[in-house]
Tab-separated table of C-alpha atoms and ligand atoms in Angstrom:
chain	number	residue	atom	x	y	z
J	1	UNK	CA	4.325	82.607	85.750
J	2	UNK	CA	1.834	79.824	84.396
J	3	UNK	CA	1.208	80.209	80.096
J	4	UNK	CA	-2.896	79.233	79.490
J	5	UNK	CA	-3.502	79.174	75.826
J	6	UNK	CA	-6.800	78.326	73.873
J	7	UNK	CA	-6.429	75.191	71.800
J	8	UNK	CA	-7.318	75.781	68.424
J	9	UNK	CA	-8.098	72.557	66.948
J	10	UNK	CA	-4.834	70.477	66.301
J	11	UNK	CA	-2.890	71.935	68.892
J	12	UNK	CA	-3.540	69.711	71.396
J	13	UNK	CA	-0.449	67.877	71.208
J	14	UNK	CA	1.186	70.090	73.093
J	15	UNK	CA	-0.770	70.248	76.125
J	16	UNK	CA	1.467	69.431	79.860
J	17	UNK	CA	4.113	69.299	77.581
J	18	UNK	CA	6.087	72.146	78.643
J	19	UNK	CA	6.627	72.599	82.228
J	20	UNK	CA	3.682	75.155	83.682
J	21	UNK	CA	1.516	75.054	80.776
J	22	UNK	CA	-1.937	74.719	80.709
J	23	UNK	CA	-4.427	74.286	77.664
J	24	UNK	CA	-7.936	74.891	77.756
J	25	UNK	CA	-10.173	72.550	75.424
J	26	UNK	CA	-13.556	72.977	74.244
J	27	UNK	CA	-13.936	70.107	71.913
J	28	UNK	CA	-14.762	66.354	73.042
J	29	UNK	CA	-13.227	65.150	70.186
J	30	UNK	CA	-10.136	67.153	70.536
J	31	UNK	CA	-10.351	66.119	74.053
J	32	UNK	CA	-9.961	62.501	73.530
J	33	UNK	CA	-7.383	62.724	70.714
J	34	UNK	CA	-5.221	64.847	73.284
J	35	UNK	CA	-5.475	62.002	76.363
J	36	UNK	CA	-4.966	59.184	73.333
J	37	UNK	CA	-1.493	60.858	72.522
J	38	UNK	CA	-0.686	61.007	76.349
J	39	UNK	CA	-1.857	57.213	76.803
J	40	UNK	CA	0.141	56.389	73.525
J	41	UNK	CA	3.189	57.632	75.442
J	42	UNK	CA	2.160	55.631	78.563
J	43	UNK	CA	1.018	58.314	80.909
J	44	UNK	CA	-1.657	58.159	83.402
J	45	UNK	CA	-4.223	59.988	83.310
J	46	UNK	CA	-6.682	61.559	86.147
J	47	UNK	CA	-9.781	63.677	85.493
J	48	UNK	CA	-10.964	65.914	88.148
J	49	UNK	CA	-14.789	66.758	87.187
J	50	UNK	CA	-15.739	70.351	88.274
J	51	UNK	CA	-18.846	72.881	87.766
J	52	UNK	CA	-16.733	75.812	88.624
J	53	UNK	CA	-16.454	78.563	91.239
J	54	UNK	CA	-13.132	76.492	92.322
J	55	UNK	CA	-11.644	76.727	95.823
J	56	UNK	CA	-9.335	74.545	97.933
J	57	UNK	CA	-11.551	71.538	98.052
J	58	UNK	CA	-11.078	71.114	94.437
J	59	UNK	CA	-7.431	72.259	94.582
J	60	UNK	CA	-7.337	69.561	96.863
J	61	UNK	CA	-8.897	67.311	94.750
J	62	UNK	CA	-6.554	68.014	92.200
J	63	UNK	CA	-3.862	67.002	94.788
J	64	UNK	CA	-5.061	63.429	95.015
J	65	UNK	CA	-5.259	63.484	91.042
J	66	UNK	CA	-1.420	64.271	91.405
J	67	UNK	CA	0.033	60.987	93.503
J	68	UNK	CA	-2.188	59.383	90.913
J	69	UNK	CA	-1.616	60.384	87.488
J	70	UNK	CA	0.965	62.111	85.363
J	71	UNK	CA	-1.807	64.273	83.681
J	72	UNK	CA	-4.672	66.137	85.004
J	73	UNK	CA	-7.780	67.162	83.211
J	74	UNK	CA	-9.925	69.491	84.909
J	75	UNK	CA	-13.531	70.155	83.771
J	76	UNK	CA	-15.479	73.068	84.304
J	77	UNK	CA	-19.039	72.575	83.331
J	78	UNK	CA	-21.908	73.833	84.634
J	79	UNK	CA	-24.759	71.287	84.408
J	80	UNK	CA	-27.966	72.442	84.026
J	81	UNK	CA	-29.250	69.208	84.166
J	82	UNK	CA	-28.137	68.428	87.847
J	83	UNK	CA	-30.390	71.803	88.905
J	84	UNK	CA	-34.120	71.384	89.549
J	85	UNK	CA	-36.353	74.052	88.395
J	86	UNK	CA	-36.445	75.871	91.331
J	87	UNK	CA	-32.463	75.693	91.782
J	88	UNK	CA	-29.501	78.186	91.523
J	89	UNK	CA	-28.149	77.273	87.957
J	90	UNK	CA	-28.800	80.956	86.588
J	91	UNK	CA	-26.857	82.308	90.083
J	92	UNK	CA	-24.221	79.846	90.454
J	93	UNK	CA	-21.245	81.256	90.778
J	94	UNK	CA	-19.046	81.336	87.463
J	95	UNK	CA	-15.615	83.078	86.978
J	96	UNK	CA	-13.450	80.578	84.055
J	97	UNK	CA	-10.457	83.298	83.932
J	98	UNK	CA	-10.135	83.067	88.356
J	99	UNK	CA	-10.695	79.020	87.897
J	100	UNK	CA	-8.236	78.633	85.145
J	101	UNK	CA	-5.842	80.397	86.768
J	102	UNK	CA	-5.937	78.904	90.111
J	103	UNK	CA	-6.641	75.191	88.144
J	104	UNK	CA	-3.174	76.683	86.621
J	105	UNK	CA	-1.638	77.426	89.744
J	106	UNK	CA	-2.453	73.748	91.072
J	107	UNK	CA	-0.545	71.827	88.248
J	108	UNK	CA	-3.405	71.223	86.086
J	109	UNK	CA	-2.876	70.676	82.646
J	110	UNK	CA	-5.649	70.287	80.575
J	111	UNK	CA	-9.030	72.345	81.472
J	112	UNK	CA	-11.724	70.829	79.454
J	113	UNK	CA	-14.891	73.373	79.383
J	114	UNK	CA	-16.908	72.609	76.530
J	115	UNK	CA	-19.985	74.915	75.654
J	116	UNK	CA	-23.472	73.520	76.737
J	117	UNK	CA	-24.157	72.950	72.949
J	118	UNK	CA	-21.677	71.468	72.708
J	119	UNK	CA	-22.086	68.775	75.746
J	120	UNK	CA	-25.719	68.586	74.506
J	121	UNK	CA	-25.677	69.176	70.807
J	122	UNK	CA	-29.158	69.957	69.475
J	123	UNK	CA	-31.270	66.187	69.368
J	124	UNK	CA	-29.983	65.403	72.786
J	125	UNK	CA	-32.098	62.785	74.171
J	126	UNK	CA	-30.668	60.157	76.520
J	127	UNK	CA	-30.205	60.355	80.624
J	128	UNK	CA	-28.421	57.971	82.445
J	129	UNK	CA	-30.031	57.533	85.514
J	130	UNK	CA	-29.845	54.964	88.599
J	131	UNK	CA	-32.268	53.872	91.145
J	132	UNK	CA	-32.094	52.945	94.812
J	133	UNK	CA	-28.782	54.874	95.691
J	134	UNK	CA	-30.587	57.742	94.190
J	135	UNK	CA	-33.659	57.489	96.359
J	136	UNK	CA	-32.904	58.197	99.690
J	137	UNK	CA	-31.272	61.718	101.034
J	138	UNK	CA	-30.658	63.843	98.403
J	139	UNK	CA	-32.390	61.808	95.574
J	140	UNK	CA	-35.780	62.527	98.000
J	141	UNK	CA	-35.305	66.574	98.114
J	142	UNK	CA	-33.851	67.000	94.373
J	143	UNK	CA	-36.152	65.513	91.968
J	144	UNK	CA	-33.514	64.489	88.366
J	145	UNK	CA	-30.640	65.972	90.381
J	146	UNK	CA	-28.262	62.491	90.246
J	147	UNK	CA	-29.746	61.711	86.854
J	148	UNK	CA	-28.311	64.852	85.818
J	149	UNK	CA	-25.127	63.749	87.441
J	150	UNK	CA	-24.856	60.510	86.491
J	151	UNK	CA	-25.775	61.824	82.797
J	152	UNK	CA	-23.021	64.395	82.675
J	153	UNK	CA	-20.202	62.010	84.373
J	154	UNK	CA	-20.584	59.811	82.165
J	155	UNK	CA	-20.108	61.488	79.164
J	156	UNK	CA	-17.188	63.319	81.108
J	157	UNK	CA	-15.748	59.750	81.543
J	158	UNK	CA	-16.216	58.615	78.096
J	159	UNK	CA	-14.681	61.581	76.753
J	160	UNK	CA	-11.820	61.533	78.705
J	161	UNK	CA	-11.464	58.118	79.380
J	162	UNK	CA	-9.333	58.788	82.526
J	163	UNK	CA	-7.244	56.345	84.364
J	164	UNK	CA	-8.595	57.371	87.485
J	165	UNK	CA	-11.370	60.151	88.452
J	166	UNK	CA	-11.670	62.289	91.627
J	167	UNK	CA	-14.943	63.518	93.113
J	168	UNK	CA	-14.917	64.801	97.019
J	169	UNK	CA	-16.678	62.949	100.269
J	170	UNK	CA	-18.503	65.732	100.851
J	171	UNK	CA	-21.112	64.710	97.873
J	172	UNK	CA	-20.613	61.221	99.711
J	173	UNK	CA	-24.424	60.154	97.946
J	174	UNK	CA	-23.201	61.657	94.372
J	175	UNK	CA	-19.613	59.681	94.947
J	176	UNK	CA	-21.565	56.252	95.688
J	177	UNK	CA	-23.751	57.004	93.006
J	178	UNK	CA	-21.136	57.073	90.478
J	179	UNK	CA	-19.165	54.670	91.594
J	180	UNK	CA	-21.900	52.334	91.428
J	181	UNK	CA	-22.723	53.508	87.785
J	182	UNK	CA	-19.543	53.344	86.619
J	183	UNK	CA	-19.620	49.771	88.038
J	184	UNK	CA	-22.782	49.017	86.323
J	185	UNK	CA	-21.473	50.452	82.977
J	186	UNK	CA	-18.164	48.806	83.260
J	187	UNK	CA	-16.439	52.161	82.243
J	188	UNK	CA	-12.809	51.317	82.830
J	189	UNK	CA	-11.849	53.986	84.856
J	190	UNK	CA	-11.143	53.721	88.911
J	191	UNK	CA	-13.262	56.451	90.751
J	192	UNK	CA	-11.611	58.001	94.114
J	193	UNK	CA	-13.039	59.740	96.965
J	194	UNK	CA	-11.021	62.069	98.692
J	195	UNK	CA	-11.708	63.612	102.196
J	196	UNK	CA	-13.795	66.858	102.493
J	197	UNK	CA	-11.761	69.997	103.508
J	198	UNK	CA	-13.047	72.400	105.977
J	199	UNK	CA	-12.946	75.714	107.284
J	200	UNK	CA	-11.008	76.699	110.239
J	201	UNK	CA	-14.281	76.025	112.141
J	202	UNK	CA	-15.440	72.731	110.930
J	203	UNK	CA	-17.956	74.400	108.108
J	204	UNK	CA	-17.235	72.048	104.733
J	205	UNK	CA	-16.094	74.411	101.987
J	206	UNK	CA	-18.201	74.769	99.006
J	207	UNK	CA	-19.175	76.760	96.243
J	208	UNK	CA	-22.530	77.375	97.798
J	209	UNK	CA	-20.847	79.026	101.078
J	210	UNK	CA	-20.829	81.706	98.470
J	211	UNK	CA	-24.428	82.714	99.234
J	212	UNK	CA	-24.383	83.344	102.677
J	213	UNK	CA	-24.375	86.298	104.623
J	214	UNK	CA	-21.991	87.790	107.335
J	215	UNK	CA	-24.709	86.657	110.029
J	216	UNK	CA	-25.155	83.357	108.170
J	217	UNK	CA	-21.459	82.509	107.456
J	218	UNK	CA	-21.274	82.475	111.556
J	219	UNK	CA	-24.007	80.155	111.928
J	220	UNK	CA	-23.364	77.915	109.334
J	221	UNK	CA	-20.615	75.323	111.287
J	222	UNK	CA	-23.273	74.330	113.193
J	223	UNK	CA	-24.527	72.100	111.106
J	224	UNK	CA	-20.944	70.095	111.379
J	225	UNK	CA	-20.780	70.673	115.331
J	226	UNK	CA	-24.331	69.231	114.832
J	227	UNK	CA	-23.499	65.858	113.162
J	228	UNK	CA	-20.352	65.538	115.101
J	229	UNK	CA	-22.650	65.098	118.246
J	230	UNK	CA	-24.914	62.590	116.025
J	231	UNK	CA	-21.859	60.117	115.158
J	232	UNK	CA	-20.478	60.610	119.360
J	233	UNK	CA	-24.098	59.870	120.417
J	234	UNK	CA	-24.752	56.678	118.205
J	235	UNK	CA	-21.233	55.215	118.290
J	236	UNK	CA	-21.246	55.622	122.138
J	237	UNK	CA	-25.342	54.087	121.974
J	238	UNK	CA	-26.198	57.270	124.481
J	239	UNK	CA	-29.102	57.894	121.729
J	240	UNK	CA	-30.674	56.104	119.536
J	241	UNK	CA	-30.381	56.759	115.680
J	242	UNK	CA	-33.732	58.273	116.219
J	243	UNK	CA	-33.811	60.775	119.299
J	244	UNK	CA	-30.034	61.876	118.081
J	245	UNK	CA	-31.419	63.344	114.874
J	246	UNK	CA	-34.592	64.618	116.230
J	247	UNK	CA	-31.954	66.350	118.891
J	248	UNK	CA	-29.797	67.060	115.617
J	249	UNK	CA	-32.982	69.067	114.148
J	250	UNK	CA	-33.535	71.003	117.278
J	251	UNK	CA	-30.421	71.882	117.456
J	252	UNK	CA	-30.092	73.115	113.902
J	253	UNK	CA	-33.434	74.983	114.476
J	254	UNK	CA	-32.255	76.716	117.195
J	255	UNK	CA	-28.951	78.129	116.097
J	256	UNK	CA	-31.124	79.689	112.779
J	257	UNK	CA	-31.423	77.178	109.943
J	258	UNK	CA	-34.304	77.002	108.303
J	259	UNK	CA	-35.882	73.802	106.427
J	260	UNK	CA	-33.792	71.163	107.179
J	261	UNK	CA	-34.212	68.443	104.595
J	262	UNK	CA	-32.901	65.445	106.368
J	263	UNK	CA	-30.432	64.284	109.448
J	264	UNK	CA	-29.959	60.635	109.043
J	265	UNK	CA	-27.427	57.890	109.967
J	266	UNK	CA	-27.150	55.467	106.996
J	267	UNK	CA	-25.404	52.060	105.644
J	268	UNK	CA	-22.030	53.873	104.534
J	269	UNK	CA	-21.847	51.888	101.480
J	270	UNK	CA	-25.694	51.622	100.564
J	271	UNK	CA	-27.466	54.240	102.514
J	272	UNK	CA	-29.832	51.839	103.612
J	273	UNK	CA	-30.730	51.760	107.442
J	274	UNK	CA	-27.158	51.336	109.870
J	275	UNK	CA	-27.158	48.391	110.708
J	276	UNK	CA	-24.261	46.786	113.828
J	277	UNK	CA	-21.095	45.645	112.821
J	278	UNK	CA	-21.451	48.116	109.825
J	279	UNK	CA	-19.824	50.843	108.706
J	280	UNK	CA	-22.252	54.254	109.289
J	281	UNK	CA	-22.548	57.666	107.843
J	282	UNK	CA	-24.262	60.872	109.438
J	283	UNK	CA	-25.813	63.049	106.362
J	284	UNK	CA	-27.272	66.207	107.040
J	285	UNK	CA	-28.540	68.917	104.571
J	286	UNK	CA	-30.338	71.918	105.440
J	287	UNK	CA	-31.434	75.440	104.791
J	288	UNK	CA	-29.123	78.640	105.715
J	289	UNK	CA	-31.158	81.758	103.654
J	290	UNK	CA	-30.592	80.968	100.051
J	291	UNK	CA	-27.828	78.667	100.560
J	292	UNK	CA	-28.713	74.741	100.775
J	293	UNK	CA	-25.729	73.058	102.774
J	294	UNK	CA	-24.894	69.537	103.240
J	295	UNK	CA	-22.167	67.469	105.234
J	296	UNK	CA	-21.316	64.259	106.321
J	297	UNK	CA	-18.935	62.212	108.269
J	298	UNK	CA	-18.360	58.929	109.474
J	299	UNK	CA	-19.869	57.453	112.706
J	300	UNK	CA	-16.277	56.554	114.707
J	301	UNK	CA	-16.846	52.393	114.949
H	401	PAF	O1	-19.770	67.753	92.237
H	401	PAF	C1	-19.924	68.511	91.266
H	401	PAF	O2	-19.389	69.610	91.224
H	401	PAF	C2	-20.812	68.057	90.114
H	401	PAF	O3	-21.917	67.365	90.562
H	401	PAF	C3	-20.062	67.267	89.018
H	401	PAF	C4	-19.547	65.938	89.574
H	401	PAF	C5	-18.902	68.089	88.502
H	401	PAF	C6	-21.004	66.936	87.852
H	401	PAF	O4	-21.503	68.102	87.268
């Protein structure tokens, strides 16, 4: 049996103190005075940023955190600002008692969930935001979507000032992204990606899986089976980049996606075009009713 308590302010000091215990904070401030006292006492500590709706890729997620850190913050924010105007942020998926609990269950100790007012207090006015990372893939479908990200991260990062912060491959654009701000910004804090964790048949698990129908949830792997044949085809030069995404489209078409907003091979560290003797990436993202799903693995070298 896991105790989660409520700080009230000032109680912070107890949080991951006693075996199995988990505090949930509200307050940035409070926040940072509680990861100063663990610092002050020389422990590590890993932040695992989250918008909710949690399920064994974060748990996983949380795993990393674990060979890395002695204490684990877990956020659970939803951003608005990461949602265009026509996206899900009024339907996303929210339950803080199920995510607390299995954030609990994982060894978590600290789940930081402040308020939107409270992340953007009335006055609110600045965005971090990055350019050419941001402008290919996802950055071309979701108009403000990484500047959203990269906005909310980094006040994440500042508040907890984490030794070390987890975000999963399979938002491999949003995980270059921040690495590269985080560069830019010399925020002292290491960022680490950590493999994507799939269903029993390939499908990359995800909030949004949420959405889908019976009929849907069936079709849905093949947009993994899909860009597994992309990477075979380009690393064994049967295709060209080209004809194996057009083939990739088809494909995706056929089995009962609808729009598909890209299939590309990219640069694995810049997105720009592949290029030999680097490292390359098939991305894919595409339409499956109201769900928007994207993936991506490596092309074998
Ligand atoms: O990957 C997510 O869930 C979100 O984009 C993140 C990193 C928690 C920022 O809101």
């Amino acid at each position: 049996m896991v105790a989660i308590r409520t700080s009230t302010k000032g109680t912070w000091e107890a949080a991951g103190d006693s075996a199995g215990s988990m505090t949930i904070i509200r307050d940035g401030a409070e926040l940072r005075a509680c990861v100063q006292a663990w610092k002050s006492e020389g422990l590590r500590v890993a932040l695992v940023p989250t918008m909710g709706a949690i399920h064994q890729g974060h748990i996983s997620l949380v795993q990393a955190a674990h060979e890395r850190s002695d204490r684990i913050i877990a956020s659970l924010f939803v951003n608005p600002k990461q949602f265009g105007p026509s996206e899900d942020v009024e339907t996303y998926p929210m339950d803080e008692v199920n995510d607390t609990r299995l954030l609990s269950g994982a060894g978590v100790h600290v789940v930081y969930a402040p308020s939107f007012k409270a992340m953007y207090p009335d006055g609110f006015v600045t965005t971090v935001s990055l350019s050419d990372i941001t402008a290919p893939l996802c950055g071309e479908f979701r108009d403000g979507h990484f500047a959203g990200v990269t906005t909310v991260v980094a006040k994440l990062l500042l508040q907890a000032a984490p030794d070390v912060a987890v975000f999963g491959e399979k938002d491999y654009q949003q995980l270059l992204v921040i690495r590269r701000m985080v560069k830019d910004l010399d925020i002292p804090s290491e960022i680490l990606g950590s493999p994507t964790v799939r269903e029993n048949d390939g499908l990359a698990m995800s909030s949004r899986n949420a959405y889908l129908s019976a009929e849907e949830r069936a079709i849905a792997p093949a947009l993994y089976q899909t860009l597994l044949a992309v990477a075979d085809q380009v690393a064994s030069g049967t295709e060209s980049i080209d004809n194996a995404c057009r083939a990739a489209r088809e494909s995706l078409q056929a089995a009962g996606f609808g729009d598909i907003d890209y299939i590309d091979v990219r640069d694995a560290q810049s997105l720009g075009p592949a290029g030999p003797g680097r490292s390359a990436r098939v991305f894919g993202a595409a339409w499956l009713g109201k769900a928007r799903l994207i993936d991506n693995l490596p092309v074998p070298e």
